[in-house]
Coordinates of N, CA and C in Angstrom, one line a residue:
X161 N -105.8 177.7 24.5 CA -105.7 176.4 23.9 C -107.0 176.2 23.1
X162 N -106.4 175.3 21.7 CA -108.0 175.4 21.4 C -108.4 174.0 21.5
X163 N -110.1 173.8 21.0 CA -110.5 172.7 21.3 C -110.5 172.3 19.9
X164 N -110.7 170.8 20.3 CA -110.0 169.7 19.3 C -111.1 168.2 19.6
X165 N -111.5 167.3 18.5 CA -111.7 166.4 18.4 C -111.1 165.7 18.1
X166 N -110.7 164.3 18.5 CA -110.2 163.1 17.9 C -111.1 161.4 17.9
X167 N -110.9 160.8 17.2 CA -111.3 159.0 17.3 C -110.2 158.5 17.9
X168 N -110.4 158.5 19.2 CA -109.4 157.2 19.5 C -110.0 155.7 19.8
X169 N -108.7 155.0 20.2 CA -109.4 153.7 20.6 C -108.7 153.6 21.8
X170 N -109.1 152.5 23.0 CA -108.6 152.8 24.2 C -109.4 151.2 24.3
X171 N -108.2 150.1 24.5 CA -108.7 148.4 25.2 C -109.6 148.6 23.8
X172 N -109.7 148.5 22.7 CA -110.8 148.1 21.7 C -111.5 148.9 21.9
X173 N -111.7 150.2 22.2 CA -113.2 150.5 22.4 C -113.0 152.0 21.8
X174 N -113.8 152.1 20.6 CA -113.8 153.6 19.5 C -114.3 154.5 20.7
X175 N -113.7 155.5 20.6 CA -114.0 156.9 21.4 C -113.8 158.1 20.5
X176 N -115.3 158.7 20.7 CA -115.3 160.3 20.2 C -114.6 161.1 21.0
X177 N -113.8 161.9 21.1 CA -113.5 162.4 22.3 C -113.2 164.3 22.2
X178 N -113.6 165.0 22.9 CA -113.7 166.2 22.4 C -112.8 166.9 23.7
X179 N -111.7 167.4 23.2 CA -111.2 168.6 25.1 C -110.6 169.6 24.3
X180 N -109.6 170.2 25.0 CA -108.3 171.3 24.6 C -107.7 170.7 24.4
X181 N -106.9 170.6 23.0 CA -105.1 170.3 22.8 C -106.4 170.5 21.4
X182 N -105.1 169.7 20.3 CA -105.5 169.5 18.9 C -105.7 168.3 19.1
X183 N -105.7 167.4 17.8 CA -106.3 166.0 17.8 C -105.1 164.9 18.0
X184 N -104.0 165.5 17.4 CA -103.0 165.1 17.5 C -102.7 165.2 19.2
X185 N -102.8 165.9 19.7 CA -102.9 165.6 21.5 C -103.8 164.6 22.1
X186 N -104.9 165.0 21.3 CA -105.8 163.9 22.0 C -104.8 162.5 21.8
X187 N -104.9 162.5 20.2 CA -104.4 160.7 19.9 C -103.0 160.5 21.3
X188 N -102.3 161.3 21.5 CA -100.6 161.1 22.6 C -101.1 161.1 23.4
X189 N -102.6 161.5 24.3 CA -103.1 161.2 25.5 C -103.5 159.5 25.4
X190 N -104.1 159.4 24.3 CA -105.1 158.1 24.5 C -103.7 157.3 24.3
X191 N -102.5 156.8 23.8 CA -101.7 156.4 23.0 C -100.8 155.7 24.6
X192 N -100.5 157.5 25.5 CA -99.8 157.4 26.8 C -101.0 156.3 27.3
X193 N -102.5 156.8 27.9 CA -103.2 155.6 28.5 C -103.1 154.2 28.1
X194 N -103.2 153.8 26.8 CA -103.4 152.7 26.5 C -101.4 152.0 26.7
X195 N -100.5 152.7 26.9 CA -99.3 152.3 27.6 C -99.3 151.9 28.3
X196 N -100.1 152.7 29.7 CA -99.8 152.5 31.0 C -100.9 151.1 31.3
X197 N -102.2 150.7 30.3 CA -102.9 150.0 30.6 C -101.9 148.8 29.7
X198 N -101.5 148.8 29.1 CA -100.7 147.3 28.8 C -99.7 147.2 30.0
X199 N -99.1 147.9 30.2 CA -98.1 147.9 31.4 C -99.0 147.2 32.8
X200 N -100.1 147.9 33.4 CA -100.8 147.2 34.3 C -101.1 145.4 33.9
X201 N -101.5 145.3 32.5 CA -102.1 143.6 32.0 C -100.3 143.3 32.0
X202 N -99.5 143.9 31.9 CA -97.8 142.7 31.9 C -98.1 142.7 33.5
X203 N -98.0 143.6 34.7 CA -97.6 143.3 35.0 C -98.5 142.5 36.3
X204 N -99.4 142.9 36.2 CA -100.3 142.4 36.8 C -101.3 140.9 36.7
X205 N -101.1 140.7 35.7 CA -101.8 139.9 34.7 C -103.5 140.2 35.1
X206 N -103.7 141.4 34.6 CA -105.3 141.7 35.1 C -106.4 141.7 33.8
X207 N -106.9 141.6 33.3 CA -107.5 141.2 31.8 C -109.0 141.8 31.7
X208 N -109.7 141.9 32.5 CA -111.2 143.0 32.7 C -110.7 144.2 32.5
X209 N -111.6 144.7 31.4 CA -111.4 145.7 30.9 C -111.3 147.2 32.1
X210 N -112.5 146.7 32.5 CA -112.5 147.8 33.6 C -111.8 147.5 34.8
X211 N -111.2 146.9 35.3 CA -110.5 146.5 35.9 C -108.8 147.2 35.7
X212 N -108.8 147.0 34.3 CA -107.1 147.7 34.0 C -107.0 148.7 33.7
X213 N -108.7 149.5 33.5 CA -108.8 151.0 33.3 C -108.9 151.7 34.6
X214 N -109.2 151.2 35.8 CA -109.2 151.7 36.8 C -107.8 152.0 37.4
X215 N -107.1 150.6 37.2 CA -105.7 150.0 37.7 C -104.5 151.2 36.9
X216 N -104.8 151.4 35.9 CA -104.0 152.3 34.8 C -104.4 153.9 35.6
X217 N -105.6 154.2 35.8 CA -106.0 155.1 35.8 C -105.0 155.8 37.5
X218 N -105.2 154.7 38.2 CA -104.8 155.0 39.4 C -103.0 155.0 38.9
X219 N -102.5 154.4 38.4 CA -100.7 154.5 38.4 C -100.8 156.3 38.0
X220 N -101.8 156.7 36.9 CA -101.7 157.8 35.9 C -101.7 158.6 37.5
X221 N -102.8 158.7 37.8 CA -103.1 159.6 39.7 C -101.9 159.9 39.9
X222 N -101.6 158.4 40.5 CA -99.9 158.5 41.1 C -99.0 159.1 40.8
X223 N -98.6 158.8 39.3 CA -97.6 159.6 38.5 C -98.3 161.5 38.7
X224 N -98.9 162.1 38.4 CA -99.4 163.0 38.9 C -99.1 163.5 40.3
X225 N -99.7 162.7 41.1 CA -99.5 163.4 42.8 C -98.2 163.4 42.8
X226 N -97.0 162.3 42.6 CA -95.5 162.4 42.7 C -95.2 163.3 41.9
X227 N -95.7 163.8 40.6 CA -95.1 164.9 39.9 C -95.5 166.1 40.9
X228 N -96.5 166.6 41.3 CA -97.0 167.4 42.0 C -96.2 167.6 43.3
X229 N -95.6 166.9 43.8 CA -95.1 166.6 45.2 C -93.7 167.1 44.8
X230 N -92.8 166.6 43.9 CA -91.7 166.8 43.3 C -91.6 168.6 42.9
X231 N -92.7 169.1 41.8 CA -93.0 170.1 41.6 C -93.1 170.9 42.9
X232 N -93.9 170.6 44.0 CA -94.0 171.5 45.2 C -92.6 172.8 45.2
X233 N -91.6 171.7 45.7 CA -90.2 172.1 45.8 C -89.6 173.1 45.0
X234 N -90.4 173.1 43.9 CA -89.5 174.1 43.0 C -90.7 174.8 42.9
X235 N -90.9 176.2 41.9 CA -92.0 177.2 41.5 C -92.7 176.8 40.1
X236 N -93.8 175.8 40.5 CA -94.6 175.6 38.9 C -95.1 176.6 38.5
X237 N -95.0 176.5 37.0 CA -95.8 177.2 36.5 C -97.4 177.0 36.6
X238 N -98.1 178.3 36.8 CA -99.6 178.3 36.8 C -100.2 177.5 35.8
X239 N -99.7 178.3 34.7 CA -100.5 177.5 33.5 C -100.3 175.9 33.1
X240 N -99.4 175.2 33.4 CA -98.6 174.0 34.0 C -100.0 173.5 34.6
X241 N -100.1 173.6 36.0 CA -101.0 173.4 37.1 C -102.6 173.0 36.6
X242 N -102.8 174.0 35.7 CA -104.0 174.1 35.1 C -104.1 173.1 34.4
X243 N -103.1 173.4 33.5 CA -103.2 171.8 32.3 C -103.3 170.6 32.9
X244 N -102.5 170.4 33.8 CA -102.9 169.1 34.8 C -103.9 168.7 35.4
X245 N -104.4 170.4 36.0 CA -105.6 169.7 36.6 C -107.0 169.3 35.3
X246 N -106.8 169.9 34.4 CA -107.7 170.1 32.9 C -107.7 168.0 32.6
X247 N -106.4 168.1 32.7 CA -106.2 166.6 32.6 C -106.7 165.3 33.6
X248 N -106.7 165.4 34.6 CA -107.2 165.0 35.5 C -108.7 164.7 35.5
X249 N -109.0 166.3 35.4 CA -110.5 166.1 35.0 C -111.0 165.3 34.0
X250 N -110.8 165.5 32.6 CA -110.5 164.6 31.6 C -110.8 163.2 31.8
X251 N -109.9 162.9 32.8 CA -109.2 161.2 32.9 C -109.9 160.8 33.5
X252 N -110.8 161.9 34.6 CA -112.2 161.3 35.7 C -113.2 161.0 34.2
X253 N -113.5 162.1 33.6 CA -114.5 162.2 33.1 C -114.6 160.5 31.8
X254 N -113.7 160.3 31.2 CA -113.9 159.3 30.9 C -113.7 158.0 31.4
X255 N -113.4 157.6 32.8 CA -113.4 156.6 33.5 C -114.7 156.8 34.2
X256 N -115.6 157.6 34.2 CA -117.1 157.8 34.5 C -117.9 157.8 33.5
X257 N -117.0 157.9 32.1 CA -118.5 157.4 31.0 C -118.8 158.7 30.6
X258 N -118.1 159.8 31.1 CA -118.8 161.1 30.1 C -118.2 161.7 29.4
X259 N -117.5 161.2 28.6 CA -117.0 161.7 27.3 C -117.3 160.6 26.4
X260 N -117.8 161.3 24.7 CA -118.5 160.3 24.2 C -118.3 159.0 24.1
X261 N -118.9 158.6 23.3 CA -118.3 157.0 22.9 C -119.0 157.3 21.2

C-alpha cells in the first residue's frame, strides 16, 4: 500500500495527516470519524471537543472488537487483520496528538 498525505479537518481542527491508503482514503477515514463524532454530539448531547473525540473514538473500538468477534467465526483474511490493526494504530496515534497538526 502506498503512503499518502491528506488536509483533513476533524471538530474544526486542520490536520496534516500522513499513513497508507491514498489521500482520497485518508479524506473517507477522517469523513467516517467526523460521522461517528456528530452521531456521539446527537446523541449524547456532549459538546467538548475532546470529550466527543474520545466518546467517538471508543464507539469506533467497539465497532472494531464486534467486527473482530464476528470475523473470529469465519477465516479473515491476514491482510484484512493488518489493515485494521494499521488503523487502530492510526486512530491511537491521533487521539494522542502524534500525527501532525
Amino acid at each position: 500500500m502506498t503512503e499518502g498525505r491528506a488536509d483533513v479537518e476533524i471538530l474544526g481542527q486542520r490536520l496534516s495527516v500522513r499513513g497508507r491508503g491514498t489521500p482520497e482514503y485518508i479524506y473517507e477515514l477522517a469523513e467516517y470519524l467526523n460521522g461517528r463524532i456528530q452521531t456521539v454530539r446527537d446523541q449524547a448531547r456532549v459538546f467538548d471537543p475532546l470529550r466527543l473525540s474520545l466518546l467517538a473514538g471508543l464507539h469506533v473500538v467497539d465497532e472494531l472488537y464486534r467486527s473482530r468477534e464476528t470475523q473470529s467465526t469465519r477465516a479473515m483474511d491476514p491482510q484484512m487483520l493488518a489493515r485494521v490493526d494499521r488503523l487502530t494504530e492510526r486512530l491511537g496515534a491521533v487521539l494522542d496528538g502524534r500525527v501532525g497538526t
